[in-house]
Every structure is written in C-alpha cells, then in structure tokens.
Amino acid sequence: MRDHINTAAKKRYDIFCKIVDNFGDIGVCWRLAKQLANEHHLQVRLFIDDFASASKIIPELDFAKASQQINGIEICVWPTSAINPAEVVIETFACGLPDDFIRKMVQNKSIWINLEYLSAENWVSDFHAKPSPHPTLAITKHYFFPGFEDDTGGLIREKNITQTYNTQNLNCHPDKGQNLVTSTALDSDPRRNDNDKSTLKISLFCYLNAPVEDLLTALQANNHAAFVYVPASSILQNIAKFFGKDSLEIGETLTRKNLTVQVLPFLSQADYDQLLHSCDLNFVRGEDSWVRAIWAGKPFIWQPYIQTENTHLEKLNAFLATFYANFEQKEMLCEAHQCWSAGQLPNDVLQRYLNNLPATQAYTLAQAKQLTAQTDLAAKLVIFCNNARL
C-alpha cells in the first residue's frame, strides 16, 4: 500500500499531545511525528501541553520558546486562538482540542483524526476509521485505531525496521549505547563470559504495581547469572527496597547471589530500542515500549496500563490470543503475562517461561517479521487523509 501513496498530495499535519501521567503519549506522538516528517516529507507541527515532561523524550526542548524546530518538526506549546490549523489535525488519545481551534478547522476544512490507543480486541476492526460528526459544527472526526490486523490502522514502524533484523548483533551488550553509562556490571563482573549463552540479559520497564520483588527473588536463585538493566523510572524505589537501600543512583550496580542489577539513565528512544535488541528478555509497559519490544523480535512480557474494572486485562488477553495464536507453548507464556499484570509472579511460572525462552525467541521474531508485511500506521494515516480529499 505504501507505493500507492499520492506523494503529490503533500499536506501539513498538526499533532496534539496531552501528557497525562506517563511518557507513552509523548513517546508515540514523537515517533509518529518523526516518521511523517522524515519518511513522508510532510510539514509537521507537534503541540505539547507539558514541555517539562516531554523533555524526557525530547531533551533538546527549550522551555523558553513557544515554537522551535527539532528533527525537522515544529514543536509548539498548546495553541492559542491565533494559531491556524493545518490541513490534517491529529488529536491523540481523545486529548481534546481547543474550541476556537476547532472552529478554525471548520473554516479551513481540515481533516480531523482522533488517534486511539493500540488494541488487539476484536471490535477495533469494526470501529476503525469510522466518522463521528460534530454535534453543532460542520466537521467530522474520524477515529483511527492502531491494530494488528490489515483492516485496522496498523502499527508505528519505521522503514529501517527490517534492516535491523538483518544487521543487529545478537551478542551486542546494552552498555554499548552511545548515551548509556560507560561502566557496567557486564564489564566488571568476574562471572562474565561473552561466549556463555546461559547468561540472561533482561531489561525492566514496568509500572509501580508490577511484582518486581517476585522477579528479583526468583532471578537471584536462578541456576544461571542474570543481568537486569533498569532505565530510570518510578520503579527504582521498589528495587532499592529489595536491596535494603533508601534510594538508587544512575550507574549503580547491585549484586545478590546470581542476580546483578544495573541502573541506567532515562534513555533516548534510539538507546532504548538498542537496549531491547540487546537483551534476551524485555519487560515492557503501556504502548510505546510494547510495540518496540515486538520490533526487537525478542521475548517480552507486557504490562498494559491499569484501567478500572480490569479492562486492561481484557486488552492483555486479546493481544495474547492474537499474537501467540499459533504458538505451541501458548498456555505457559500467557500465564507469565497474566501473572505479571495481576501483581504476582510465582517462581514456577517464571521458570517455565525461562525454560521455553529459545522457542519464544524464534516465534516472536517470526511474528515480528510477519507484521512488517503490513502497511504501517503512518502510511495508513497518509493514505486515508489523501483519499479524504478526493
């Protein structure tokens, strides 16, 4: 489908991002903005309501500037009535647009897209790209649902994803990233043997309610050495408590029995992607790191964002049923995911998962490659918006 994009129908795109309580919203918006600008050569403005939080993902942000160019994208503070809308306006995750701005969209005949959260639930295909007329104004919003099937909005995926499968070094180490700490447990631990396939490298990124203590307790008693890399986030307090400390510092290394934990800084998106590629198992959360774990082609355990009435568990089970539909050891794998999201990870559940890691690795990589055959989210957005003008 990418070949059918009408490159003559160049448009300006506005993306609105409201940061709630984590970095998934801005993470998704920044990746999408970069892809629309760099791969589709569109003029992109990204409106952000919280520069301080966004600077964790976009460290070049200058808080003193209301508008600035970074990576070919114009980044702006939440707009005033003086801002004229672009031809395409993407409201992400129902963040709500200013009323004055919407009225100007009517005058400009802007295309209005509401980009929804990613889900593998069956109803997504039925609701994808459906119109929703405004109750009082002559404008229609279209709901765009990312998903895993061809009849959804697809997944965020850059052009070079397939190249990484061919060029990535499966034995590379997380400490080799450009901005990662330069002295790590992998370099200093005397048990380290680069040819020892039994050494388990794990990245850990999760919400506060994840059973981190269960995981670390099991890994310290594991038969093989386990190295856990933890990018700075709120869970450092839980890890500090496990090791009997009040707090942890960036670059700190802690060891107990067969477990070594390395505290990494908050990583750029490029460095985080590299970390996922470098590890044998990735614990991820939310949406952005979840999708990146899929593209890394490595085994992962996903923790969805917690919702009321356990709606997030329905989302988890829908993904497990879709992604692992043809996996022989599906029951074992689903149990590990479900326990992690439920807040308890029994040792026997983790051990069964680790015992099946080679099979999970092969299946995950095959699934990731299969998904790259689908049209990606940015391309589907451009195709939809170009056709909306016809």
PDB file of N, CA and C in Angstrom, residues 78-178:
ATOM      1  N   TRP A  78       0.846  24.351  23.679  1.00  0.00           N
ATOM      2  CA  TRP A  78      -0.590  24.196  23.414  1.00  0.00           C
ATOM      3  C   TRP A  78      -1.127  25.498  22.811  1.00  0.00           C
ATOM      4  N   PRO A  79      -1.863  25.438  21.693  1.00  0.00           N
ATOM      5  CA  PRO A  79      -2.116  26.636  20.883  1.00  0.00           C
ATOM      6  C   PRO A  79      -3.115  27.631  21.475  1.00  0.00           C
ATOM      7  N   THR A  80      -2.954  28.872  21.039  1.00  0.00           N
ATOM      8  CA  THR A  80      -3.921  29.925  21.346  1.00  0.00           C
ATOM      9  C   THR A  80      -4.823  30.103  20.125  1.00  0.00           C
ATOM     10  N   SER A  81      -5.751  31.019  20.224  1.00  0.00           N
ATOM     11  CA  SER A  81      -6.691  31.245  19.122  1.00  0.00           C
ATOM     12  C   SER A  81      -6.005  31.842  17.898  1.00  0.00           C
ATOM     13  N   ALA A  82      -4.744  32.284  18.074  1.00  0.00           N
ATOM     14  CA  ALA A  82      -4.042  32.898  16.949  1.00  0.00           C
ATOM     15  C   ALA A  82      -3.468  31.870  15.980  1.00  0.00           C
ATOM     16  N   ILE A  83      -3.507  30.611  16.343  1.00  0.00           N
ATOM     17  CA  ILE A  83      -2.918  29.559  15.507  1.00  0.00           C
ATOM     18  C   ILE A  83      -3.927  29.085  14.466  1.00  0.00           C
ATOM     19  N   ASN A  84      -3.485  29.008  13.208  1.00  0.00           N
ATOM     20  CA  ASN A  84      -4.334  28.473  12.143  1.00  0.00           C
ATOM     21  C   ASN A  84      -4.084  26.982  11.980  1.00  0.00           C
ATOM     22  N   PRO A  85      -5.133  26.171  11.882  1.00  0.00           N
ATOM     23  CA  PRO A  85      -4.966  24.716  11.771  1.00  0.00           C
ATOM     24  C   PRO A  85      -4.337  24.309  10.445  1.00  0.00           C
ATOM     25  N   ALA A  86      -3.680  23.151  10.463  1.00  0.00           N
ATOM     26  CA  ALA A  86      -3.138  22.555   9.252  1.00  0.00           C
ATOM     27  C   ALA A  86      -4.254  21.842   8.496  1.00  0.00           C
ATOM     28  N   GLU A  87      -3.895  21.292   7.342  1.00  0.00           N
ATOM     29  CA  GLU A  87      -4.892  20.570   6.540  1.00  0.00           C
ATOM     30  C   GLU A  87      -5.356  19.290   7.216  1.00  0.00           C
ATOM     31  N   VAL A  88      -4.434  18.683   8.009  1.00  0.00           N
ATOM     32  CA  VAL A  88      -4.769  17.475   8.769  1.00  0.00           C
ATOM     33  C   VAL A  88      -4.454  17.743  10.230  1.00  0.00           C
ATOM     34  N   VAL A  89      -5.428  17.475  11.087  1.00  0.00           N
ATOM     35  CA  VAL A  89      -5.246  17.647  12.533  1.00  0.00           C
ATOM     36  C   VAL A  89      -5.433  16.294  13.200  1.00  0.00           C
ATOM     37  N   ILE A  90      -4.399  15.853  13.925  1.00  0.00           N
ATOM     38  CA  ILE A  90      -4.456  14.571  14.625  1.00  0.00           C
ATOM     39  C   ILE A  90      -4.560  14.835  16.119  1.00  0.00           C
ATOM     40  N   GLU A  91      -5.710  14.522  16.665  1.00  0.00           N
ATOM     41  CA  GLU A  91      -5.942  14.615  18.112  1.00  0.00           C
ATOM     42  C   GLU A  91      -5.609  13.245  18.692  1.00  0.00           C
ATOM     43  N   THR A  92      -4.573  13.159  19.508  1.00  0.00           N
ATOM     44  CA  THR A  92      -4.151  11.849  20.001  1.00  0.00           C
ATOM     45  C   THR A  92      -4.851  11.488  21.297  1.00  0.00           C
ATOM     46  N   PHE A  93      -5.376  10.281  21.342  1.00  0.00           N
ATOM     47  CA  PHE A  93      -5.935   9.679  22.545  1.00  0.00           C
ATOM     48  C   PHE A  93      -7.029  10.537  23.183  1.00  0.00           C
ATOM     49  N   ALA A  94      -7.876  11.139  22.317  1.00  0.00           N
ATOM     50  CA  ALA A  94      -9.016  11.942  22.773  1.00  0.00           C
ATOM     51  C   ALA A  94      -8.594  13.020  23.775  1.00  0.00           C
ATOM     52  N   CYS A  95      -7.483  13.692  23.455  1.00  0.00           N
ATOM     53  CA  CYS A  95      -6.938  14.687  24.395  1.00  0.00           C
ATOM     54  C   CYS A  95      -7.767  15.963  24.452  1.00  0.00           C
ATOM     55  N   GLY A  96      -8.630  16.192  23.463  1.00  0.00           N
ATOM     56  CA  GLY A  96      -9.478  17.383  23.467  1.00  0.00           C
ATOM     57  C   GLY A  96      -8.796  18.572  22.823  1.00  0.00           C
ATOM     58  N   LEU A  97      -9.420  19.145  21.800  1.00  0.00           N
ATOM     59  CA  LEU A  97      -8.867  20.313  21.120  1.00  0.00           C
ATOM     60  C   LEU A  97      -9.548  21.584  21.618  1.00  0.00           C
ATOM     61  N   PRO A  98      -8.826  22.712  21.598  1.00  0.00           N
ATOM     62  CA  PRO A  98      -9.444  23.989  21.998  1.00  0.00           C
ATOM     63  C   PRO A  98     -10.620  24.334  21.085  1.00  0.00           C
ATOM     64  N   ASP A  99     -11.704  24.864  21.654  1.00  0.00           N
ATOM     65  CA  ASP A  99     -12.910  25.173  20.877  1.00  0.00           C
ATOM     66  C   ASP A  99     -12.624  26.152  19.739  1.00  0.00           C
ATOM     67  N   ASP A 100     -11.841  27.188  20.017  1.00  0.00           N
ATOM     68  CA  ASP A 100     -11.506  28.161  18.972  1.00  0.00           C
ATOM     69  C   ASP A 100     -10.773  27.496  17.821  1.00  0.00           C
ATOM     70  N   PHE A 101      -9.917  26.565  18.161  1.00  0.00           N
ATOM     71  CA  PHE A 101      -9.143  25.859  17.136  1.00  0.00           C
ATOM     72  C   PHE A 101     -10.066  25.009  16.258  1.00  0.00           C
ATOM     73  N   ILE A 102     -11.036  24.342  16.895  1.00  0.00           N
ATOM     74  CA  ILE A 102     -11.971  23.518  16.128  1.00  0.00           C
ATOM     75  C   ILE A 102     -12.788  24.381  15.165  1.00  0.00           C
ATOM     76  N   ARG A 103     -13.216  25.542  15.628  1.00  0.00           N
ATOM     77  CA  ARG A 103     -13.980  26.428  14.734  1.00  0.00           C
ATOM     78  C   ARG A 103     -13.140  26.862  13.532  1.00  0.00           C
ATOM     79  N   LYS A 104     -11.861  27.068  13.757  1.00  0.00           N
ATOM     80  CA  LYS A 104     -10.979  27.415  12.634  1.00  0.00           C
ATOM     81  C   LYS A 104     -10.766  26.211  11.712  1.00  0.00           C
ATOM     82  N   MET A 105     -10.794  25.017  12.278  1.00  0.00           N
ATOM     83  CA  MET A 105     -10.697  23.809  11.452  1.00  0.00           C
ATOM     84  C   MET A 105     -11.879  23.730  10.491  1.00  0.00           C
ATOM     85  N   VAL A 106     -13.051  24.127  10.967  1.00  0.00           N
ATOM     86  CA  VAL A 106     -14.242  24.137  10.103  1.00  0.00           C
ATOM     87  C   VAL A 106     -14.022  25.085   8.934  1.00  0.00           C
ATOM     88  N   GLN A 107     -13.527  26.283   9.210  1.00  0.00           N
ATOM     89  CA  GLN A 107     -13.276  27.265   8.158  1.00  0.00           C
ATOM     90  C   GLN A 107     -12.229  26.776   7.168  1.00  0.00           C
ATOM     91  N   ASN A 108     -11.201  26.105   7.682  1.00  0.00           N
ATOM     92  CA  ASN A 108     -10.105  25.623   6.821  1.00  0.00           C
ATOM     93  C   ASN A 108     -10.416  24.285   6.161  1.00  0.00           C
ATOM     94  N   LYS A 109     -11.534  23.681   6.515  1.00  0.00           N
ATOM     95  CA  LYS A 109     -11.902  22.354   6.016  1.00  0.00           C
ATOM     96  C   LYS A 109     -10.810  21.327   6.321  1.00  0.00           C
ATOM     97  N   SER A 110     -10.316  21.381   7.530  1.00  0.00           N
ATOM     98  CA  SER A 110      -9.274  20.450   7.964  1.00  0.00           C
ATOM     99  C   SER A 110      -9.828  19.034   8.124  1.00  0.00           C
ATOM    100  N   ILE A 111      -8.989  18.045   7.879  1.00  0.00           N
ATOM    101  CA  ILE A 111      -9.331  16.654   8.154  1.00  0.00           C
ATOM    102  C   ILE A 111      -9.008  16.392   9.624  1.00  0.00           C
ATOM    103  N   TRP A 112      -9.977  15.846  10.350  1.00  0.00           N
ATOM    104  CA  TRP A 112      -9.836  15.671  11.801  1.00  0.00           C
ATOM    105  C   TRP A 112      -9.747  14.178  12.121  1.00  0.00           C
ATOM    106  N   ILE A 113      -8.590  13.791  12.679  1.00  0.00           N
ATOM    107  CA  ILE A 113      -8.350  12.399  13.056  1.00  0.00           C
ATOM    108  C   ILE A 113      -8.192  12.306  14.563  1.00  0.00           C
ATOM    109  N   ASN A 114      -8.870  11.351  15.188  1.00  0.00           N
ATOM    110  CA  ASN A 114      -8.582  11.037  16.588  1.00  0.00           C
ATOM    111  C   ASN A 114      -7.823   9.718  16.620  1.00  0.00           C
ATOM    112  N   LEU A 115      -6.528   9.794  16.944  1.00  0.00           N
ATOM    113  CA  LEU A 115      -5.703   8.584  17.032  1.00  0.00           C
ATOM    114  C   LEU A 115      -5.937   7.916  18.377  1.00  0.00           C
ATOM    115  N   GLU A 116      -6.442   6.688  18.340  1.00  0.00           N
ATOM    116  CA  GLU A 116      -6.775   5.967  19.565  1.00  0.00           C
ATOM    117  C   GLU A 116      -5.601   5.121  20.047  1.00  0.00           C
ATOM    118  N   TYR A 117      -5.773   4.520  21.224  1.00  0.00           N
ATOM    119  CA  TYR A 117      -4.757   3.623  21.762  1.00  0.00           C
ATOM    120  C   TYR A 117      -4.756   2.307  20.987  1.00  0.00           C
ATOM    121  N   LEU A 118      -3.602   1.679  20.961  1.00  0.00           N
ATOM    122  CA  LEU A 118      -3.438   0.390  20.289  1.00  0.00           C
ATOM    123  C   LEU A 118      -4.168  -0.704  21.059  1.00  0.00           C
ATOM    124  N   SER A 119      -4.858  -1.575  20.323  1.00  0.00           N
ATOM    125  CA  SER A 119      -5.526  -2.712  20.951  1.00  0.00           C
ATOM    126  C   SER A 119      -5.665  -3.845  19.937  1.00  0.00           C
ATOM    127  N   ALA A 120      -5.647  -5.073  20.446  1.00  0.00           N
ATOM    128  CA  ALA A 120      -5.869  -6.251  19.607  1.00  0.00           C
ATOM    129  C   ALA A 120      -7.278  -6.798  19.756  1.00  0.00           C
ATOM    130  N   GLU A 121      -8.147  -6.067  20.436  1.00  0.00           N
ATOM    131  CA  GLU A 121      -9.512  -6.541  20.667  1.00  0.00           C
ATOM    132  C   GLU A 121     -10.300  -6.612  19.356  1.00  0.00           C
ATOM    133  N   ASN A 122     -11.228  -7.543  19.296  1.00  0.00           N
ATOM    134  CA  ASN A 122     -11.944  -7.827  18.050  1.00  0.00           C
ATOM    135  C   ASN A 122     -12.730  -6.633  17.513  1.00  0.00           C
ATOM    136  N   TRP A 123     -13.256  -5.794  18.396  1.00  0.00           N
ATOM    137  CA  TRP A 123     -14.118  -4.698  17.965  1.00  0.00           C
ATOM    138  C   TRP A 123     -13.354  -3.598  17.239  1.00  0.00           C
ATOM    139  N   VAL A 124     -12.033  -3.581  17.356  1.00  0.00           N
ATOM    140  CA  VAL A 124     -11.229  -2.496  16.767  1.00  0.00           C
ATOM    141  C   VAL A 124     -11.455  -2.389  15.261  1.00  0.00           C
ATOM    142  N   SER A 125     -11.481  -3.518  14.569  1.00  0.00           N
ATOM    143  CA  SER A 125     -11.663  -3.508  13.112  1.00  0.00           C
ATOM    144  C   SER A 125     -12.996  -2.879  12.718  1.00  0.00           C
ATOM    145  N   ASP A 126     -14.022  -3.112  13.532  1.00  0.00           N
ATOM    146  CA  ASP A 126     -15.350  -2.585  13.214  1.00  0.00           C
ATOM    147  C   ASP A 126     -15.433  -1.071  13.369  1.00  0.00           C
ATOM    148  N   PHE A 127     -14.646  -0.523  14.276  1.00  0.00           N
ATOM    149  CA  PHE A 127     -14.746   0.911  14.562  1.00  0.00           C
ATOM    150  C   PHE A 127     -13.656   1.742  13.902  1.00  0.00           C
ATOM    151  N   HIS A 128     -12.647   1.078  13.340  1.00  0.00           N
ATOM    152  CA  HIS A 128     -11.535   1.815  12.741  1.00  0.00           C
ATOM    153  C   HIS A 128     -11.996   2.706  11.583  1.00  0.00           C
ATOM    154  N   ALA A 129     -11.539   3.972  11.610  1.00  0.00           N
ATOM    155  CA  ALA A 129     -11.772   4.973  10.559  1.00  0.00           C
ATOM    156  C   ALA A 129     -13.233   5.383  10.417  1.00  0.00           C
ATOM    157  N   LYS A 130     -14.044   5.054  11.396  1.00  0.00           N
ATOM    158  CA  LYS A 130     -15.459   5.423  11.316  1.00  0.00           C
ATOM    159  C   LYS A 130     -15.637   6.924  11.623  1.00  0.00           C
ATOM    160  N   PRO A 131     -16.607   7.577  10.949  1.00  0.00           N
ATOM    161  CA  PRO A 131     -16.825   9.017  11.154  1.00  0.00           C
ATOM    162  C   PRO A 131     -17.688   9.307  12.362  1.00  0.00           C
ATOM    163  N   SER A 132     -17.450  10.481  12.958  1.00  0.00           N
ATOM    164  CA  SER A 132     -18.267  10.952  14.069  1.00  0.00           C
ATOM    165  C   SER A 132     -18.507  12.448  13.874  1.00  0.00           C
ATOM    166  N   PRO A 133     -19.672  12.814  13.278  1.00  0.00           N
ATOM    167  CA  PRO A 133     -19.956  14.232  13.023  1.00  0.00           C
ATOM    168  C   PRO A 133     -20.023  15.038  14.318  1.00  0.00           C
ATOM    169  N   HIS A 134     -19.515  16.254  14.274  1.00  0.00           N
ATOM    170  CA  HIS A 134     -19.593  17.148  15.418  1.00  0.00           C
ATOM    171  C   HIS A 134     -21.059  17.501  15.675  1.00  0.00           C
ATOM    172  N   PRO A 135     -21.493  17.586  16.925  1.00  0.00           N
ATOM    173  CA  PRO A 135     -22.917  17.822  17.210  1.00  0.00           C
ATOM    174  C   PRO A 135     -23.446  19.185  16.744  1.00  0.00           C
ATOM    175  N   THR A 136     -22.564  20.184  16.650  1.00  0.00           N
ATOM    176  CA  THR A 136     -23.061  21.518  16.288  1.00  0.00           C
ATOM    177  C   THR A 136     -22.317  22.165  15.124  1.00  0.00           C
ATOM    178  N   LEU A 137     -21.138  21.672  14.790  1.00  0.00           N
ATOM    179  CA  LEU A 137     -20.331  22.286  13.731  1.00  0.00           C
ATOM    180  C   LEU A 137     -20.256  21.384  12.512  1.00  0.00           C
ATOM    181  N   ALA A 138     -19.983  21.986  11.358  1.00  0.00           N
ATOM    182  CA  ALA A 138     -19.935  21.235  10.106  1.00  0.00           C
ATOM    183  C   ALA A 138     -18.555  20.617   9.917  1.00  0.00           C
ATOM    184  N   ILE A 139     -18.222  19.665  10.777  1.00  0.00           N
ATOM    185  CA  ILE A 139     -16.945  18.971  10.688  1.00  0.00           C
ATOM    186  C   ILE A 139     -17.113  17.567  11.265  1.00  0.00           C
ATOM    187  N   THR A 140     -16.376  16.630  10.715  1.00  0.00           N
ATOM    188  CA  THR A 140     -16.470  15.234  11.134  1.00  0.00           C
ATOM    189  C   THR A 140     -15.118  14.743  11.640  1.00  0.00           C
ATOM    190  N   LYS A 141     -15.148  14.072  12.780  1.00  0.00           N
ATOM    191  CA  LYS A 141     -13.940  13.449  13.326  1.00  0.00           C
ATOM    192  C   LYS A 141     -13.922  11.971  12.927  1.00  0.00           C
ATOM    193  N   HIS A 142     -12.753  11.470  12.528  1.00  0.00           N
ATOM    194  CA  HIS A 142     -12.609  10.048  12.212  1.00  0.00           C
ATOM    195  C   HIS A 142     -11.725   9.387  13.268  1.00  0.00           C
ATOM    196  N   TYR A 143     -12.201   8.275  13.799  1.00  0.00           N
ATOM    197  CA  TYR A 143     -11.464   7.565  14.836  1.00  0.00           C
ATOM    198  C   TYR A 143     -10.532   6.538  14.197  1.00  0.00           C
ATOM    199  N   PHE A 144      -9.247   6.721  14.451  1.00  0.00           N
ATOM    200  CA  PHE A 144      -8.216   5.888  13.814  1.00  0.00           C
ATOM    201  C   PHE A 144      -7.636   4.949  14.873  1.00  0.00           C
ATOM    202  N   PHE A 145      -7.874   3.644  14.686  1.00  0.00           N
ATOM    203  CA  PHE A 145      -7.469   2.646  15.676  1.00  0.00           C
ATOM    204  C   PHE A 145      -6.256   1.854  15.197  1.00  0.00           C
ATOM    205  N   PRO A 146      -5.091   2.043  15.832  1.00  0.00           N
ATOM    206  CA  PRO A 146      -3.962   1.151  15.535  1.00  0.00           C
ATOM    207  C   PRO A 146      -4.339  -0.287  15.882  1.00  0.00           C
ATOM    208  N   GLY A 147      -3.711  -1.242  15.220  1.00  0.00           N
ATOM    209  CA  GLY A 147      -4.051  -2.632  15.494  1.00  0.00           C
ATOM    210  C   GLY A 147      -3.133  -3.589  14.779  1.00  0.00           C
ATOM    211  N   PHE A 148      -3.420  -4.874  14.944  1.00  0.00           N
ATOM    212  CA  PHE A 148      -2.547  -5.929  14.431  1.00  0.00           C
ATOM    213  C   PHE A 148      -3.088  -6.589  13.162  1.00  0.00           C
ATOM    214  N   GLU A 149      -4.286  -6.201  12.743  1.00  0.00           N
ATOM    215  CA  GLU A 149      -4.883  -6.787  11.555  1.00  0.00           C
ATOM    216  C   GLU A 149      -4.841  -5.785  10.393  1.00  0.00           C
ATOM    217  N   ASP A 150      -4.972  -6.300   9.178  1.00  0.00           N
ATOM    218  CA  ASP A 150      -4.891  -5.449   7.983  1.00  0.00           C
ATOM    219  C   ASP A 150      -5.995  -4.401   7.941  1.00  0.00           C
ATOM    220  N   ASP A 151      -7.153  -4.703   8.532  1.00  0.00           N
ATOM    221  CA  ASP A 151      -8.271  -3.764   8.462  1.00  0.00           C
ATOM    222  C   ASP A 151      -8.316  -2.802   9.653  1.00  0.00           C
ATOM    223  N   THR A 152      -7.177  -2.620  10.318  1.00  0.00           N
ATOM    224  CA  THR A 152      -7.042  -1.613  11.381  1.00  0.00           C
ATOM    225  C   THR A 152      -6.049  -0.550  10.914  1.00  0.00           C
ATOM    226  N   GLY A 153      -5.662   0.337  11.835  1.00  0.00           N
ATOM    227  CA  GLY A 153      -4.728   1.410  11.487  1.00  0.00           C
ATOM    228  C   GLY A 153      -3.276   0.999  11.471  1.00  0.00           C
ATOM    229  N   GLY A 154      -2.969  -0.268  11.810  1.00  0.00           N
ATOM    230  CA  GLY A 154      -1.595  -0.741  11.763  1.00  0.00           C
ATOM    231  C   GLY A 154      -0.772  -0.308  12.969  1.00  0.00           C
ATOM    232  N   LEU A 155       0.535  -0.514  12.877  1.00  0.00           N
ATOM    233  CA  LEU A 155       1.465  -0.232  13.966  1.00  0.00           C
ATOM    234  C   LEU A 155       2.499   0.800  13.528  1.00  0.00           C
ATOM    235  N   ILE A 156       2.979   1.606  14.470  1.00  0.00           N
ATOM    236  CA  ILE A 156       4.080   2.516  14.155  1.00  0.00           C
ATOM    237  C   ILE A 156       5.315   1.686  13.824  1.00  0.00           C
ATOM    238  N   ARG A 157       5.852   1.917  12.640  1.00  0.00           N
ATOM    239  CA  ARG A 157       7.015   1.139  12.201  1.00  0.00           C
ATOM    240  C   ARG A 157       7.806   1.923  11.166  1.00  0.00           C
ATOM    241  N   GLU A 158       9.049   2.215  11.455  1.00  0.00           N
ATOM    242  CA  GLU A 158       9.877   2.943  10.519  1.00  0.00           C
ATOM    243  C   GLU A 158      10.366   2.022   9.400  1.00  0.00           C
ATOM    244  N   LYS A 159      10.835   2.628   8.316  1.00  0.00           N
ATOM    245  CA  LYS A 159      11.289   1.862   7.159  1.00  0.00           C
ATOM    246  C   LYS A 159      12.436   0.914   7.488  1.00  0.00           C
ATOM    247  N   ASN A 160      13.311   1.337   8.400  1.00  0.00           N
ATOM    248  CA  ASN A 160      14.533   0.563   8.636  1.00  0.00           C
ATOM    249  C   ASN A 160      14.352  -0.590   9.612  1.00  0.00           C
ATOM    250  N   ILE A 161      13.128  -0.858  10.038  1.00  0.00           N
ATOM    251  CA  ILE A 161      12.911  -1.952  10.998  1.00  0.00           C
ATOM    252  C   ILE A 161      13.422  -3.273  10.447  1.00  0.00           C
ATOM    253  N   THR A 162      13.091  -3.604   9.199  1.00  0.00           N
ATOM    254  CA  THR A 162      13.516  -4.884   8.635  1.00  0.00           C
ATOM    255  C   THR A 162      15.027  -4.934   8.474  1.00  0.00           C
ATOM    256  N   GLN A 163      15.665  -3.792   8.273  1.00  0.00           N
ATOM    257  CA  GLN A 163      17.125  -3.773   8.151  1.00  0.00           C
ATOM    258  C   GLN A 163      17.777  -4.176   9.468  1.00  0.00           C
ATOM    259  N   THR A 164      17.154  -3.799  10.587  1.00  0.00           N
ATOM    260  CA  THR A 164      17.746  -4.125  11.884  1.00  0.00           C
ATOM    261  C   THR A 164      17.739  -5.626  12.118  1.00  0.00           C
ATOM    262  N   TYR A 165      16.756  -6.333  11.565  1.00  0.00           N
ATOM    263  CA  TYR A 165      16.751  -7.788  11.725  1.00  0.00           C
ATOM    264  C   TYR A 165      17.960  -8.413  11.036  1.00  0.00           C
ATOM    265  N   ASN A 166      18.371  -7.817   9.929  1.00  0.00           N
ATOM    266  CA  ASN A 166      19.480  -8.370   9.160  1.00  0.00           C
ATOM    267  C   ASN A 166      20.840  -7.931   9.687  1.00  0.00           C
ATOM    268  N   THR A 167      20.888  -6.788  10.380  1.00  0.00           N
ATOM    269  CA  THR A 167      22.186  -6.239  10.761  1.00  0.00           C
ATOM    270  C   THR A 167      22.457  -6.264  12.251  1.00  0.00           C
ATOM    271  N   GLN A 168      21.404  -6.480  13.091  1.00  0.00           N
ATOM    272  CA  GLN A 168      21.642  -6.417  14.531  1.00  0.00           C
ATOM    273  C   GLN A 168      22.573  -7.530  14.971  1.00  0.00           C
ATOM    274  N   ASN A 169      23.439  -7.198  15.931  1.00  0.00           N
ATOM    275  CA  ASN A 169      24.356  -8.161  16.510  1.00  0.00           C
ATOM    276  C   ASN A 169      23.686  -8.755  17.738  1.00  0.00           C
ATOM    277  N   LEU A 170      23.322 -10.019  17.660  1.00  0.00           N
ATOM    278  CA  LEU A 170      22.578 -10.627  18.754  1.00  0.00           C
ATOM    279  C   LEU A 170      23.417 -10.779  20.012  1.00  0.00           C
ATOM    280  N   ASN A 171      24.739 -10.611  19.898  1.00  0.00           N
ATOM    281  CA  ASN A 171      25.591 -10.710  21.070  1.00  0.00           C
ATOM    282  C   ASN A 171      26.036  -9.351  21.589  1.00  0.00           C
ATOM    283  N   CYS A 172      25.466  -8.253  21.031  1.00  0.00           N
ATOM    284  CA  CYS A 172      25.860  -6.925  21.492  1.00  0.00           C
ATOM    285  C   CYS A 172      25.334  -6.700  22.911  1.00  0.00           C
ATOM    286  N   HIS A 173      25.939  -5.772  23.617  1.00  0.00           N
ATOM    287  CA  HIS A 173      25.608  -5.561  25.016  1.00  0.00           C
ATOM    288  C   HIS A 173      24.923  -4.226  25.212  1.00  0.00           C
ATOM    289  N   PRO A 174      23.986  -4.130  26.160  1.00  0.00           N
ATOM    290  CA  PRO A 174      23.263  -2.886  26.394  1.00  0.00           C
ATOM    291  C   PRO A 174      24.179  -1.725  26.759  1.00  0.00           C
ATOM    292  N   ASP A 175      25.364  -2.012  27.312  1.00  0.00           N
ATOM    293  CA  ASP A 175      26.234  -0.932  27.750  1.00  0.00           C
ATOM    294  C   ASP A 175      26.971  -0.258  26.603  1.00  0.00           C
ATOM    295  N   LYS A 176      26.737  -0.702  25.359  1.00  0.00           N
ATOM    296  CA  LYS A 176      27.442  -0.114  24.228  1.00  0.00           C
ATOM    297  C   LYS A 176      26.695   1.041  23.595  1.00  0.00           C
ATOM    298  N   GLY A 177      25.503   1.394  24.117  1.00  0.00           N
ATOM    299  CA  GLY A 177      24.747   2.514  23.570  1.00  0.00           C
ATOM    300  C   GLY A 177      25.487   3.825  23.753  1.00  0.00           C
ATOM    301  N   GLN A 178      25.288   4.750  22.843  1.00  0.00           N
ATOM    302  CA  GLN A 178      26.034   5.995  22.829  1.00  0.00           C
ATOM    303  C   GLN A 178      25.874   6.778  24.127  1.00  0.00           C
TER     304      GLN A 178
END
